[in-house]
Short mmCIF file of C-alpha atoms in Angstrom, two decimals:
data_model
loop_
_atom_site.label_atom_id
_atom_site.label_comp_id
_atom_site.label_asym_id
_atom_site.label_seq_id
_atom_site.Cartn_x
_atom_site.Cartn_y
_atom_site.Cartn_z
CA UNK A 33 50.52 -28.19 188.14
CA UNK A 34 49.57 -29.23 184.30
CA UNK A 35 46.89 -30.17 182.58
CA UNK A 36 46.81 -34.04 181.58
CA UNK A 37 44.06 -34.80 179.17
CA UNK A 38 42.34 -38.35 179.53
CA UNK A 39 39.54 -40.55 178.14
CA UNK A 40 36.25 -40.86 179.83
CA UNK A 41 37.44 -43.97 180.76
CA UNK A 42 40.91 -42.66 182.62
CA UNK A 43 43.10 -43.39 179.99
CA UNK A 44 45.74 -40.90 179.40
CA UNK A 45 46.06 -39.56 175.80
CA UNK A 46 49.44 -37.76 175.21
CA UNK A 47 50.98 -36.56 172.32
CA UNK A 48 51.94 -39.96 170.65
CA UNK A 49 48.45 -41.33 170.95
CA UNK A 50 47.42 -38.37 169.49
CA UNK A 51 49.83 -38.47 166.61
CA UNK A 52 48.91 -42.14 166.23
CA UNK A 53 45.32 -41.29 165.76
CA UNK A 54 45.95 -38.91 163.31
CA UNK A 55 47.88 -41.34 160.84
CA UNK A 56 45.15 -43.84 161.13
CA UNK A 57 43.44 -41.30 158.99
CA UNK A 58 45.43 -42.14 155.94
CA UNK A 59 43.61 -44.03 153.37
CA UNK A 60 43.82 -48.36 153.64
CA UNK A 61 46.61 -50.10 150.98
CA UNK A 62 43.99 -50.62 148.31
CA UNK A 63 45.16 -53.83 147.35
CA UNK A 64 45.55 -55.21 151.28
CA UNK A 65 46.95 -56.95 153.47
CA UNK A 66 47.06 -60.35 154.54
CA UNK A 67 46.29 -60.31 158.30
CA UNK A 68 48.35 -63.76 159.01
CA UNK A 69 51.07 -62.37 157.28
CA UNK A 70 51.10 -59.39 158.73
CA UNK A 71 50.45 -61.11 162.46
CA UNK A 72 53.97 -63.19 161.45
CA UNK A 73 56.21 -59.35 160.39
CA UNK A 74 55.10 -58.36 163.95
CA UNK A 75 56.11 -61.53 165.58
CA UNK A 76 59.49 -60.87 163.94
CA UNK A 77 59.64 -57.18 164.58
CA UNK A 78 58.05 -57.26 168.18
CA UNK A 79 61.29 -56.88 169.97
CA UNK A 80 61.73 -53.50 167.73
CA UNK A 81 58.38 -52.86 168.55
CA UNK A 82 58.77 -53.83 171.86
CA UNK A 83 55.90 -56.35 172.60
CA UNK A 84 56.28 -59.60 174.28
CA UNK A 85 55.41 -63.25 173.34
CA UNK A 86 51.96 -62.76 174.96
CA UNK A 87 51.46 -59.50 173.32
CA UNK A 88 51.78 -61.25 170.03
CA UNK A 89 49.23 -64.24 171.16
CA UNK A 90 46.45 -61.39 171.94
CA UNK A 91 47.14 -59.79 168.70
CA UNK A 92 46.57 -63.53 166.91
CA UNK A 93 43.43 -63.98 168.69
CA UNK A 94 42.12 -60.38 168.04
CA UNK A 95 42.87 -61.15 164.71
CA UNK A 96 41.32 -64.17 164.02
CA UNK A 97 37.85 -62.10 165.06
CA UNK A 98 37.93 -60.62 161.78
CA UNK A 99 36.24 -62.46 158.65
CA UNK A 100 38.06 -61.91 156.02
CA UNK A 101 41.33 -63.13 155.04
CA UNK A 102 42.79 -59.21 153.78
CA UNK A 103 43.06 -56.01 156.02
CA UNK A 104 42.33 -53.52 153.85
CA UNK A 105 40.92 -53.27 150.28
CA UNK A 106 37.49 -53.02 149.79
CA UNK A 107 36.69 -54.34 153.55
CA UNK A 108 37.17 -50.64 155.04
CA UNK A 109 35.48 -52.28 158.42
CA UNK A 110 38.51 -53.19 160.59
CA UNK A 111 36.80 -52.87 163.70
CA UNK A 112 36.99 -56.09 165.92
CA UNK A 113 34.02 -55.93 168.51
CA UNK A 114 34.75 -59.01 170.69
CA UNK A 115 34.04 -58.65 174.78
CA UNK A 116 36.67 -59.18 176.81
CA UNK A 117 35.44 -62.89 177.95
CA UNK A 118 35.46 -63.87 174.36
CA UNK A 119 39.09 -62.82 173.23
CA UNK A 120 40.16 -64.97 177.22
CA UNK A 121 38.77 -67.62 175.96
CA UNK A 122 40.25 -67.41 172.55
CA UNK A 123 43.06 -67.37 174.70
CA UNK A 124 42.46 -70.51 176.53
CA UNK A 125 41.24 -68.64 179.68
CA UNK A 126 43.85 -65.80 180.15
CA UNK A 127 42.83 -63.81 182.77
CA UNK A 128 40.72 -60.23 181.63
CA UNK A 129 43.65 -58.18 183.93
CA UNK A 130 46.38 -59.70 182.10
CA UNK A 131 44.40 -59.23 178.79
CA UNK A 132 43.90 -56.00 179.11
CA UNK A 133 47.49 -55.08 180.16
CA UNK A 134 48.55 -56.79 177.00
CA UNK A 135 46.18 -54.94 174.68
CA UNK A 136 47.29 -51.62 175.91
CA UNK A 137 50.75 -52.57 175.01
CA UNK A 138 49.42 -53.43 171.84
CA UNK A 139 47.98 -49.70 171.29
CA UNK A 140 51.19 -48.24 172.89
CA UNK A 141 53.07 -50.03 170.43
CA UNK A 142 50.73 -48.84 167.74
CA UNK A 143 49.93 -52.26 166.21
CA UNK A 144 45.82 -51.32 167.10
CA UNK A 145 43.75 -48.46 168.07
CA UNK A 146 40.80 -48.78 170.32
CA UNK A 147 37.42 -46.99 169.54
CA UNK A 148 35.76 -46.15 172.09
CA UNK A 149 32.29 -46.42 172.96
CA UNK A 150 30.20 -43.54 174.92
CA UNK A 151 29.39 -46.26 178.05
CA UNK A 152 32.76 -48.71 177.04
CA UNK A 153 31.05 -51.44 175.06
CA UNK A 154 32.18 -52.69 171.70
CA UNK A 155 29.42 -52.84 168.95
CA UNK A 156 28.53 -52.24 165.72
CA UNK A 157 25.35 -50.81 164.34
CA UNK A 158 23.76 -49.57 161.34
CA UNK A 159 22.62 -46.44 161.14
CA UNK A 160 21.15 -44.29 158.01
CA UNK A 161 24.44 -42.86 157.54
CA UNK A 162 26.57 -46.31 157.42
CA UNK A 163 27.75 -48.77 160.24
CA UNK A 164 28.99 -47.16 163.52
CA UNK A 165 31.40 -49.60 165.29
CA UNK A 166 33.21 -49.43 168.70
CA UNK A 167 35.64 -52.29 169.68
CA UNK A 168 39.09 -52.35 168.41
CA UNK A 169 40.52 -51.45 165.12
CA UNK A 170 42.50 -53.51 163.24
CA UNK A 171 43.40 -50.13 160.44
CA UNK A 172 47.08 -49.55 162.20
CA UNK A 173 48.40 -53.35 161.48
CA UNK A 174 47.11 -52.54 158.12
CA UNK A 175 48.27 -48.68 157.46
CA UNK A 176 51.89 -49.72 159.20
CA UNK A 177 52.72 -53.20 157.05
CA UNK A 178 55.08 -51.61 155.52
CA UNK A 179 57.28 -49.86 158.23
CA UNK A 180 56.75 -52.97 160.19
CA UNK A 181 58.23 -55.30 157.36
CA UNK A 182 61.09 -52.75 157.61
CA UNK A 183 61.51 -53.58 161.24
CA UNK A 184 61.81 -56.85 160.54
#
């Protein structure tokens, strides 16, 4: 009998996830990305990837939480932290389950990362040191443009 690490939340982290997080440290393509361009080189690439239709429709609709237009650049703040009732109904009313079971797809794929929270909420707040955000992070779509562009 192994040890199997996992989140607090039950979420098991193996060795990919943990080799994804460590290339989200790299630094942001300084002159960006556009995200709707990006959103269409996964749509190509998703069977490479190997995400489904509706994977690709929760990635749109995390994506159009974000304000500006570029992933990347001087916006260093990729963090999307929409609740789970407002990405459904950005969705037109998927249910949470089936949203969920897409957006871990979209992590296991590596197209987004989630950041965690200490009691599972997503937020942002400022703090002395700079804004602290929990949700989910938009910084792999950006760091991976170009091996995704490859794919497709």
């Amino acid at each position: 009998m192994g040890y199997t690490p996992v989140t607090p939340f039950r979420r098991v982290v193996d060795a990919a996830l943990m080799e994804r997080n460590r290339r989200l440290e790299g630094d942001l393509p300084t002159n960006g990305v556009n995200k709707w361009e990006a959103l269409r080189e996964v749509s190509v690439a998703r069977q490479a990837l190997g995400l489904s239709d509706r994977d690709i429709s929760v990635l749109q609709a995390l994506i159009s939480f974000h304000p500006q237009t570029l992933l990347g650049g001087n916006a260093t703040d990729l963090v999307v932290h929409a609740s789970n009732d407002a990405i459904c109904a950005r969705l037109n009313g998927m249910p949470c389950s089936t949203m969920r079971r897409h957006l871990a797809a979209l992590v296991t794929a590596g197209v987004i990362a989630r950041r965690d929270s200490p009691n599972g909420k997503r937020y942002a707040r400022h703090t002395r040191n700079g804004k602290v955000a929990y949700g989910i992070d938009l910084a792999p779509l950006a760091l991976r443009h170009a091996e995704v562009c490859a794919l497709a």
